[in-house]
XYZ file of C-alpha atoms in Angstrom:
402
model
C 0.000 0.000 0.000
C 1.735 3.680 -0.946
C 1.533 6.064 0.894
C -0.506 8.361 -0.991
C -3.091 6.198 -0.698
C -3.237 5.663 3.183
C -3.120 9.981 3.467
C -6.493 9.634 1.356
C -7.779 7.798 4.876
C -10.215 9.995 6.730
C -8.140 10.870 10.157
C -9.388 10.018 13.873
C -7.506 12.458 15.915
C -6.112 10.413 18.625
C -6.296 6.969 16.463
C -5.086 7.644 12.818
C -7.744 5.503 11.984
C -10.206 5.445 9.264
C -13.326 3.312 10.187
C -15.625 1.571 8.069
C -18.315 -0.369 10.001
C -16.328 -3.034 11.963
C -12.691 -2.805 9.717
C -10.651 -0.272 10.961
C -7.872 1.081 8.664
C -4.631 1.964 10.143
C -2.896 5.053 8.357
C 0.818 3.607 9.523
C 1.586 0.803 12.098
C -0.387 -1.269 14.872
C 1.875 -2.468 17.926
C 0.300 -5.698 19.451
C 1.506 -5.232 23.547
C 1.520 -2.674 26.279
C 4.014 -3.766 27.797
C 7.285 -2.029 27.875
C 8.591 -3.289 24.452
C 5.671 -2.108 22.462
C 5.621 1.596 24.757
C 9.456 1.587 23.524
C 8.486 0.879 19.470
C 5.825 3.943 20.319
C 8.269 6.049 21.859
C 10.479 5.816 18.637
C 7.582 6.282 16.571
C 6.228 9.382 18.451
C 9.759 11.017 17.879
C 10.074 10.710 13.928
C 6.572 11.683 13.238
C 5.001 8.113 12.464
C 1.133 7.385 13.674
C 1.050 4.148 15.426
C -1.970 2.404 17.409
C -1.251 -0.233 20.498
C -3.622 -2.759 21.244
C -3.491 -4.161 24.917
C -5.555 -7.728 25.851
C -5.354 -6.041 29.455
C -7.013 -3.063 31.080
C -3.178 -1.427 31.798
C -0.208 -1.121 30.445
C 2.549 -3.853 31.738
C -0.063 -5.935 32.700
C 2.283 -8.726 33.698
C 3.851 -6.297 36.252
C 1.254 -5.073 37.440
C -0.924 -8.137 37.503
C 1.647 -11.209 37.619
C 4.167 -10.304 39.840
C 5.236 -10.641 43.835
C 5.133 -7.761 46.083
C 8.644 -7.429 46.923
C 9.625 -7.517 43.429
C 12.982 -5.594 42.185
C 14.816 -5.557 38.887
C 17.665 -7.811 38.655
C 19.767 -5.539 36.761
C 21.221 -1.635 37.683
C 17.964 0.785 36.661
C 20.596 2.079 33.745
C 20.096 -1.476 31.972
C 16.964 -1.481 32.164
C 15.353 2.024 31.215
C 13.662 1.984 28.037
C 15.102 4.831 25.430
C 14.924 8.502 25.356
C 13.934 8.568 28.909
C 16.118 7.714 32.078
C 14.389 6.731 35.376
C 14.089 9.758 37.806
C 17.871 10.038 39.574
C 16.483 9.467 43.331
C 15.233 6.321 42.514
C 17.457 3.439 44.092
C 20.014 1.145 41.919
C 17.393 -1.287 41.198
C 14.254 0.087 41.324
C 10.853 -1.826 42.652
C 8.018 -3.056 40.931
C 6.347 0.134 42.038
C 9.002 2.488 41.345
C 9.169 0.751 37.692
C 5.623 1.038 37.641
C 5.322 4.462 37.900
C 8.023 5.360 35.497
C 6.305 3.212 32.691
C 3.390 5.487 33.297
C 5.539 8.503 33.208
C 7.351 6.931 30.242
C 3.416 6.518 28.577
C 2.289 10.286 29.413
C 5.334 11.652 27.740
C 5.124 10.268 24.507
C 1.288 10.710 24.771
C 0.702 6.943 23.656
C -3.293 5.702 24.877
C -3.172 2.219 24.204
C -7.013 0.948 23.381
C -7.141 -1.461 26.469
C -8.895 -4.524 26.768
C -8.890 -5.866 23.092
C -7.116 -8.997 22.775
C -5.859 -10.081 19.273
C -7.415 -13.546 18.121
C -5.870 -13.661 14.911
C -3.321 -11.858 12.116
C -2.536 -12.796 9.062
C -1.220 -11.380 6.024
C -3.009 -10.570 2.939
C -0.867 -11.037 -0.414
C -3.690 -9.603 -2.689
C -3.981 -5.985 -0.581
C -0.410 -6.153 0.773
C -1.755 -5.298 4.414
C -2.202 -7.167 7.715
C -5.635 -8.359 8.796
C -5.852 -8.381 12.621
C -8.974 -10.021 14.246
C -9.772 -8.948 17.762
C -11.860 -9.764 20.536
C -13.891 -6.782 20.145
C -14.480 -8.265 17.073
C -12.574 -5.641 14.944
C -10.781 -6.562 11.735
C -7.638 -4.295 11.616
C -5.975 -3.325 8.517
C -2.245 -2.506 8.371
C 0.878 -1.569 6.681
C 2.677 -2.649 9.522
C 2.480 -4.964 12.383
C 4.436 -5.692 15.594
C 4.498 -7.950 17.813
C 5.764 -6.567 21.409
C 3.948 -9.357 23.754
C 7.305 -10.708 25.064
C 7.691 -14.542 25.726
C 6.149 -13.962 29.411
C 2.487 -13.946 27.953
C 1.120 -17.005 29.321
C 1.803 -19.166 32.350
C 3.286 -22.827 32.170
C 1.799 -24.919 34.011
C 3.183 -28.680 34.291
C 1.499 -31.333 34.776
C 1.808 -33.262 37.902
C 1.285 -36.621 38.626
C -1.716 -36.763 41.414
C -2.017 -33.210 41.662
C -5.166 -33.337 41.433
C -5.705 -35.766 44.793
C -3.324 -32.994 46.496
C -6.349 -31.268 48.432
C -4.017 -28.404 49.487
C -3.899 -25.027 47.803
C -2.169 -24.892 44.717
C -1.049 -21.744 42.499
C 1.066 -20.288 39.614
C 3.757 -17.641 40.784
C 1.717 -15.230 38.772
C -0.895 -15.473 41.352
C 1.439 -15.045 44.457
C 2.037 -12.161 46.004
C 3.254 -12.541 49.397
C 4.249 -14.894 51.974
C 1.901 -13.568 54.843
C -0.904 -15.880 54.599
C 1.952 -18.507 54.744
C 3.014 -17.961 57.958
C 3.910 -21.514 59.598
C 2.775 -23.230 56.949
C 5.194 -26.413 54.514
C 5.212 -24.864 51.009
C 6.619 -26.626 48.230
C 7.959 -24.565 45.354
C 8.389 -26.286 42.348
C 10.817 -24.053 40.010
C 14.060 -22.697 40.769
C 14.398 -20.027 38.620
C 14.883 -16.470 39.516
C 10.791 -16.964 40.345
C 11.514 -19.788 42.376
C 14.276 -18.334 44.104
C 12.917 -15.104 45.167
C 8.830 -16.300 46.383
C 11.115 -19.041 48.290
C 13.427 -16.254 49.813
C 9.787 -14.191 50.643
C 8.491 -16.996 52.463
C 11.440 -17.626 54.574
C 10.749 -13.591 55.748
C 6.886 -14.671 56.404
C 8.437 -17.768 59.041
C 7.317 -20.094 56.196
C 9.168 -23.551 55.847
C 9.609 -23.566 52.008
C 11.076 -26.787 50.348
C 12.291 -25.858 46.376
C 12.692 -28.547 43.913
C 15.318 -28.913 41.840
C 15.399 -31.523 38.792
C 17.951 -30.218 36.790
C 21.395 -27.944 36.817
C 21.178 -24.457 37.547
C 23.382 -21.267 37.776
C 23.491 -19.177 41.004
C 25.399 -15.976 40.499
C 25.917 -13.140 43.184
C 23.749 -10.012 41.738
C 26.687 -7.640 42.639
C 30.598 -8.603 43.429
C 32.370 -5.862 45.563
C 29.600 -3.257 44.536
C 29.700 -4.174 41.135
C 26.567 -5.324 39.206
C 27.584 -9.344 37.986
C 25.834 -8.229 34.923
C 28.100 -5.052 34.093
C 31.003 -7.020 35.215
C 30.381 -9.804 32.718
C 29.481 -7.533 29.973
C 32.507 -5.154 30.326
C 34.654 -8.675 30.264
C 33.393 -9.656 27.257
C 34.743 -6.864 25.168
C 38.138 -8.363 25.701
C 38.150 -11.914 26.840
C 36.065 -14.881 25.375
C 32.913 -16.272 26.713
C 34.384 -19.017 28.293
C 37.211 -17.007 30.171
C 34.551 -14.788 31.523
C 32.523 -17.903 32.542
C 35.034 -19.287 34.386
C 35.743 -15.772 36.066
C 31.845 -15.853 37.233
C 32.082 -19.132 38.666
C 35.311 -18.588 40.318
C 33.540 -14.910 42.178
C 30.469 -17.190 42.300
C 32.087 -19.675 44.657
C 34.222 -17.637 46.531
C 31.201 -15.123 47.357
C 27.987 -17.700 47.618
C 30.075 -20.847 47.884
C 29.876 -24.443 47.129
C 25.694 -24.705 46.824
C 26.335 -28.183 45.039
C 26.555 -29.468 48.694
C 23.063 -27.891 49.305
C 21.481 -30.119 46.067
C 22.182 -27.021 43.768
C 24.342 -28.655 40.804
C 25.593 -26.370 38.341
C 25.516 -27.012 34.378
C 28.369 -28.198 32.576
C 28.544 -25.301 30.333
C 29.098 -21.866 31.725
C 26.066 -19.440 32.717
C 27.085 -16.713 29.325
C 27.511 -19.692 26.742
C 24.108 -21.448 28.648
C 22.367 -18.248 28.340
C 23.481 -17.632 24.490
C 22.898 -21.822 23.436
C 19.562 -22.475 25.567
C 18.051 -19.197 26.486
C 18.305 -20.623 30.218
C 19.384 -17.129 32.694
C 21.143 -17.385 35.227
C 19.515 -16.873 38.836
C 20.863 -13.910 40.525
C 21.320 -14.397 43.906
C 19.593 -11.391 46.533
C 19.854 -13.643 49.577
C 18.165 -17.327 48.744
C 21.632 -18.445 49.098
C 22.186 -17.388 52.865
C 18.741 -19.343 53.680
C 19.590 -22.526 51.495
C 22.621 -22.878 54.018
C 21.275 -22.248 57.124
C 18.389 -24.589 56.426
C 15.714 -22.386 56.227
C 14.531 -23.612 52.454
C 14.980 -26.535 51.657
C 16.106 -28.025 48.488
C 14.544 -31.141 47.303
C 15.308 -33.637 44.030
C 12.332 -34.159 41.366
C 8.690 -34.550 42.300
C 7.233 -38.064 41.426
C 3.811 -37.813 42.526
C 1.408 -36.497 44.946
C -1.498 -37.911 47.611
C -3.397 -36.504 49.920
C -1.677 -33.947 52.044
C 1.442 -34.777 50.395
C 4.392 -35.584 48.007
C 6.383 -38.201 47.203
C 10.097 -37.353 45.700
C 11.845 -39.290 42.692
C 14.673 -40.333 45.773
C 11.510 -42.165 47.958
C 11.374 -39.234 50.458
C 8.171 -38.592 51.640
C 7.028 -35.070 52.829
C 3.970 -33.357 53.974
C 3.069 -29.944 53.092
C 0.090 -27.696 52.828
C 0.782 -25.871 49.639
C 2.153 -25.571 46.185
C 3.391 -23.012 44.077
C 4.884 -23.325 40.715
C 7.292 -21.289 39.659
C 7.674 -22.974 36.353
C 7.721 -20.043 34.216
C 6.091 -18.449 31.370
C 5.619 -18.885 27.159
C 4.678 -16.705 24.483
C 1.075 -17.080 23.325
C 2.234 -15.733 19.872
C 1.787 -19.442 17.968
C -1.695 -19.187 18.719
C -2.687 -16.092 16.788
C 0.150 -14.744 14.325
C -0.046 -17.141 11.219
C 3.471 -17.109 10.120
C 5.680 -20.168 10.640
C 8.317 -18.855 12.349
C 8.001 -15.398 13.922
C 11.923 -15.000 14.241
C 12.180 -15.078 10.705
C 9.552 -13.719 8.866
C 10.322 -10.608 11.538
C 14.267 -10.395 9.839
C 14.458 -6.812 8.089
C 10.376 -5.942 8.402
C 9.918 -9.195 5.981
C 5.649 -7.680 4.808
C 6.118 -5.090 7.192
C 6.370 -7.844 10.216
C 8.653 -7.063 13.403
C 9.013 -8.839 16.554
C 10.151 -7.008 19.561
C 11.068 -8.124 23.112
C 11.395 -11.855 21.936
C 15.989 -11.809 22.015
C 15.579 -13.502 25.773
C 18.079 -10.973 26.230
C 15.768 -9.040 29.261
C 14.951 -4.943 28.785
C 18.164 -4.099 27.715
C 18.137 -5.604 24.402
C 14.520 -5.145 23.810
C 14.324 -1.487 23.885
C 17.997 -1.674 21.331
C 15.243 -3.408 19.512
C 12.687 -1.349 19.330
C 15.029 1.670 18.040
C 16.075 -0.350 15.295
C 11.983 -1.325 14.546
C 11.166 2.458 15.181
C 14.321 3.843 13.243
C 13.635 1.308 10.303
C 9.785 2.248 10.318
C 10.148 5.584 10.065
C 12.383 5.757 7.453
C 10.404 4.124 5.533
C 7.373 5.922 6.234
C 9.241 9.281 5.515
C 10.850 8.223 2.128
C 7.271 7.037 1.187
C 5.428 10.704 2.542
C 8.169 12.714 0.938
C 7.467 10.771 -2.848
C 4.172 11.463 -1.759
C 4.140 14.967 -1.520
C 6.532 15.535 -4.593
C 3.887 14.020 -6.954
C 0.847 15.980 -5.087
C 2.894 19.427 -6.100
C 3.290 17.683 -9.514
């Protein structure tokens, strides 16, 4: 579709829509996500003069941290790694920032740039159409959109995974998702059993060891526990300042050597670590690291306990893949999330029919690469966009003064 065609569109004000009973025409690009990958994309766009719309499934923006996520809450990384662009967080805040405090500067972040997501409209379907050369989104508000451009900023943290459990069901006790927890105070005294040991895992574990809970965490597999700062110094900065000068598995063996002399040996405590080093894990697998904010201190002294691979549960309690036998009163997974992107987006394979805008497709917030990377992404998107859209409105205006 050129240009001159979409400027044709009859304008909403605030939506750079045309309408036309339930098909709404989008004179530029429609972000899918409110979260802060898609505010990011906006943010670009607001800058060089492109109209965008944002669709949210929720009645927020950053639903999932508003709406998924544990009281206590803080980001793992220094707030310099993880401020989206053209706007820093507020200098008083702290080094990393709360949910709360991160909260509030997404709204600030929103307000700025003036973006009004429409809330509450969740996208059922997309798909491209080769015979108009636009993007047909179906929504729940049952709205076909029409687009030049699409992208996809939902992040890979859309939907909860939820294992299944052999005799789960028979449990009786009160089982959640981490997405549903928020604190440990209605835990107080009670056996939990955590199942995850992920960053997630690590963290609701550490909360309900502050509540006098008696968590137990299982642990099937290898996993990487790195301090979150060594002598002051964020573990992340440290490791990415290495790697401009060493290879990745000099600086791995660095991280494990500052790993074991600040946290020591955990493999004593049923935490085994994975053959290959947490930066060449992390680039092969996708699999983070954890970063340590004091689960360590209470896996040594007792206070959780770590426990091997769940093989099923009864009544009241749960029988481990070593023949252990404990009771408890309550589960929560912490088994992570998925993208929900396979189930509306008909592409094959969203990483590369994204590559270079491939029919005006990008994909932000999907590197695994945390907040850092995704708003690097969404400069390119934005940058790549826009020039685009300006090369197209400047042939556009040269043949209207033809």
């Amino acid at each position: 579709m050129s240009l001159h065609w979409s400027t044709m569109l009859q304008h909403d004000e605030d939506l750079l829509i045309s309408r036309s009973g339930k098909c709404v025409v989008i004179n530029g690009l429609l972000i899918v996500g409110a979260g802060p990958s898609g505010l990011a994309v906006g943010a670009g766009l607001r800058l060089q003069g492109v109209p965008f719309v944002i669709l949210e499934r929720a009645h927020c923006i950053a639903s999932l941290w508003q709406n998924k996520t544990y009281d206590h809450l803080k980001l793992h990384l220094p707030k310099r790694f993880c401020q989206l662009p053209f706007f820093p967080f507020p200098p008083h805040f702290p080094e990393y920032p709360s949910k709360y405090q991160f909260l509030d500067y997404l709204q600030s972040y929103a307000h700025k740039f003036e973006m009004n997501p429409r809330f509450n409209e969740c996208v059922e379907s997309a798909s491209y159409d080769e015979r108009c050369g636009l993007w047909r989104v179906g929504t729940s508000a049952d709205v076909e959109y029409l687009c030049r451009w699409l992208v996809v900023a939902t992040g890979e943290n859309a939907e909860k995974v939820v294992p299944e459990l052999h005799g789960l069901e028979e449990f009786g006790g009160h089982v959640m998702h981490a997405s549903d927890y928020r604190s440990g105070k209605d835990y107080r005294g009670k056996k939990v059993m955590v199942v995850g040991c992920g960053n997630s895992g690590m963290e609701v574990s550490l909360d309900l060891c502050h509540h006098k809970a008696f968590p137990s965490m299982v642990i099937r597999s290898s996993v990487h526990v790195l301090p979150r700062e060594v002598g002051g110094i964020s573990t992340f900065e440290l490791a990415t300042g290495m790697l401009k000068w060493l290879p990745v598995k000099m600086v791995d063996k660095i991280l494990l050597i500052l790993a074991r002399c600040t946290l020591g040996d955990l493999e004593k405590y049923g935490i085994k670590r994975p053959r290959m080093g947490p930066i060449e894990l992390k680039n092969a697998l996708g699999k983070t690291p954890v970063l340590d904010v004091g689960a360590s201190h209470e896996i040594k002294s007792g206070k959780i306990q770590i426990v091997p691979g769940i093989k099923k549960f009864s009544r009241g309690r749960v029988e481990l893949v070593n023949g252990t036998n404990l009771e408890i009163d309550s589960v929560i997974l912490a088994t992570g999330y998925c993208s929900n992107v396979p189930s509306w987006l008909k592409v094959r394979n969203l990483q590369e029919e994204s590559n270079e805008g491939k029919l005006g497709l990008y994909a932000v917030g999907f590197s695994r690469r945390g907040l850092f990377c995704a708003s690097c992404d969404a400069i390119r998107v934005s940058q790549h966009i826009a020039k685009i859209w300006n090369q197209e409105t400047n042939q556009s205006l040269y043949h209207t003064f033809l």
